[in-house]
Short mmCIF file of C-alpha atoms in Angstrom, two decimals:
data_model
loop_
_atom_site.label_atom_id
_atom_site.label_comp_id
_atom_site.label_asym_id
_atom_site.label_seq_id
_atom_site.Cartn_x
_atom_site.Cartn_y
_atom_site.Cartn_z
CA MET A 1 205.81 -60.55 111.82
CA ASN A 2 206.05 -62.99 114.47
CA THR A 3 209.55 -64.18 116.08
CA SER A 4 210.49 -67.16 113.49
CA ASP A 5 209.90 -64.72 110.92
CA ARG A 6 211.53 -61.83 112.49
CA PHE A 7 214.56 -64.42 113.15
CA ARG A 8 214.42 -65.96 109.63
CA ALA A 9 214.92 -62.46 108.44
CA ALA A 10 217.67 -61.34 110.90
CA VAL A 11 219.83 -64.45 109.68
CA ALA A 12 219.15 -63.78 105.90
CA ASP A 13 220.38 -60.17 106.50
CA GLN A 14 222.96 -61.17 108.97
CA ASP A 15 221.52 -58.60 111.26
CA LEU A 16 223.33 -59.63 115.00
CA GLY A 17 221.58 -56.45 116.30
CA ALA A 18 218.43 -57.95 115.57
CA LEU A 19 219.07 -61.29 116.53
CA ASP A 20 219.93 -60.05 119.78
CA ASP A 21 216.54 -58.40 120.29
CA LEU A 22 214.91 -61.50 119.91
CA PHE A 23 216.85 -63.63 122.77
CA THR A 24 216.19 -64.07 126.52
CA ASP A 25 219.06 -63.06 128.83
CA ASP A 26 218.93 -66.26 130.07
CA ILE A 27 218.78 -67.98 126.13
CA ARG A 28 219.89 -71.88 126.30
CA PHE A 29 221.42 -72.69 122.85
CA PHE A 30 221.85 -76.83 122.23
CA SER A 31 224.39 -77.41 119.37
CA PRO A 32 225.15 -80.91 117.81
CA VAL A 33 228.55 -80.49 118.46
CA LYS A 34 228.72 -79.74 122.34
CA PHE A 35 227.23 -81.62 125.02
CA THR A 36 226.28 -78.85 127.37
CA PRO A 37 224.48 -75.33 126.24
CA PHE A 38 225.62 -72.26 125.14
CA GLU A 39 224.32 -69.96 127.84
CA GLY A 40 223.55 -66.60 127.80
CA LYS A 41 222.35 -63.84 125.23
CA ALA A 42 225.86 -62.50 125.03
CA MET A 43 227.46 -66.00 124.35
CA VAL A 44 225.27 -67.10 121.94
CA ARG A 45 225.38 -63.69 119.95
CA GLY A 46 228.77 -64.07 119.67
CA LEU A 47 227.95 -67.70 118.54
CA PHE A 48 225.42 -66.33 115.88
CA GLY A 49 228.26 -63.94 115.02
CA VAL A 50 230.42 -67.08 113.95
CA LEU A 51 227.66 -68.97 112.97
CA LEU A 52 226.84 -66.54 110.13
CA ARG A 53 230.64 -66.51 109.05
CA THR A 54 230.99 -70.44 108.78
CA PHE A 55 227.83 -71.37 107.00
CA GLU A 56 227.76 -70.90 103.11
CA ASP A 57 225.06 -70.64 100.94
CA PHE A 58 222.82 -70.82 104.37
CA ARG A 59 219.25 -70.77 103.53
CA TYR A 60 215.84 -71.82 105.12
CA ILE A 61 213.50 -74.49 103.65
CA GLY A 62 210.52 -74.77 105.40
CA ASP A 63 208.69 -74.38 108.82
CA HIS A 64 206.59 -75.65 111.40
CA SER A 65 205.05 -74.39 114.57
CA GLY A 66 203.08 -75.77 117.38
CA THR A 67 204.14 -76.66 121.15
CA ALA A 68 206.97 -78.75 122.48
CA GLN A 69 208.53 -79.39 125.54
CA THR A 70 211.60 -77.50 126.63
CA SER A 71 214.88 -78.76 128.01
CA THR A 72 215.15 -75.89 130.16
CA ASP A 73 212.31 -76.40 132.68
CA ALA A 74 210.22 -79.27 130.82
CA GLY A 75 207.33 -77.00 130.46
CA THR A 76 205.48 -76.96 127.16
CA ALA A 77 206.40 -73.49 125.20
CA PRO A 78 205.56 -72.35 121.83
CA SER A 79 207.68 -73.72 119.14
CA SER A 80 208.86 -73.43 115.64
CA VAL A 81 211.09 -75.94 113.73
CA LEU A 82 213.03 -74.11 110.88
CA LEU A 83 214.32 -76.37 107.92
CA PHE A 84 217.81 -74.94 106.54
CA ARG A 85 220.17 -76.37 103.97
CA ALA A 86 223.51 -74.86 103.70
CA ARG A 87 227.45 -75.80 103.42
CA ALA A 88 230.39 -75.23 105.53
CA GLY A 89 233.42 -77.45 105.11
CA GLY A 90 233.04 -78.20 101.84
CA LYS A 91 229.93 -80.21 103.19
CA GLU A 92 226.35 -80.08 102.33
CA ILE A 93 224.26 -79.54 105.70
CA HIS A 94 220.68 -80.64 105.70
CA GLY A 95 219.33 -79.10 109.36
CA ILE A 96 216.49 -77.94 111.32
CA ASP A 97 216.81 -75.16 114.04
CA LEU A 98 214.17 -75.64 117.12
CA LEU A 99 213.18 -72.98 118.47
CA HIS A 100 211.09 -72.77 121.98
CA PHE A 101 209.59 -69.00 123.01
CA ASP A 102 208.89 -67.23 126.49
CA ASP A 103 205.65 -65.52 127.10
CA ASP A 104 206.93 -62.30 125.37
CA GLY A 105 207.20 -64.19 122.41
CA ARG A 106 211.30 -64.00 122.66
CA ILE A 107 213.46 -67.29 121.46
CA LYS A 108 214.28 -68.91 125.14
CA GLU A 109 215.82 -72.05 123.54
CA PHE A 110 217.16 -72.78 120.85
CA THR A 111 218.51 -76.39 119.57
CA VAL A 112 220.31 -77.44 116.08
CA MET A 113 220.17 -80.99 114.59
CA VAL A 114 222.52 -81.60 111.74
CA ARG A 115 223.54 -84.34 109.26
CA PRO A 116 225.28 -86.10 107.57
CA GLN A 117 228.07 -86.77 110.63
CA SER A 118 230.96 -85.51 108.09
CA ALA A 119 228.92 -82.41 107.83
CA VAL A 120 228.68 -82.38 111.61
CA HIS A 121 232.38 -82.83 112.10
CA ALA A 122 233.27 -80.32 109.43
CA LEU A 123 230.68 -77.91 111.11
CA SER A 124 232.18 -78.76 114.73
CA GLU A 125 236.07 -77.84 113.34
CA ALA A 126 235.33 -74.40 111.56
CA VAL A 127 232.79 -73.20 114.18
CA LEU A 128 235.51 -74.01 117.11
CA ALA A 129 237.52 -72.30 114.87
CA GLY A 130 235.92 -68.76 115.09
CA LEU A 131 234.81 -69.20 118.87
CA VAL A 132 238.65 -69.36 119.54
CA ALA A 133 239.52 -66.46 117.26
CA ASP A 134 236.65 -64.17 118.72
CA GLY A 135 237.33 -65.16 122.42
CA LEU A 136 234.62 -66.86 123.20
CA VAL A 137 236.46 -69.98 124.48
CA PRO A 138 239.68 -70.54 125.03
CA ASP A 139 242.19 -72.74 122.70
CA ALA A 140 242.56 -76.12 123.98
CA GLY A 141 245.58 -76.49 121.98
CA ARG A 142 247.70 -74.19 122.89
CA SER A 143 249.74 -74.38 126.23
#
């Protein structure tokens, strides 16, 4: 089973330990709701904990594999695009996960794109609340 298939299985099983094994130590996660990436295995694993609680009826509906240029080093890496559907905050989400792999087949870069804009907004609020609740980011609204 390749990394992309193992990733899909880990998400379906909500198995954070299995996800952790698939990430490089310096993984970068590019979110549709934050300009700078989330960086490092601990942060990205924590983010996935929030995402797995936030999405409702999450399911992958297709995939494409090939190569693509990474944001990290502008090199070309083996890549997979996973198409998904889900709900968050009462909004239907259509999205893709773009995974870039290192030479050992682990995920070194992860980019998420979602639509429509109303779903991005609902997802942003839900994920931020989860990150604050888990202590992964400070609550900017508190004094």
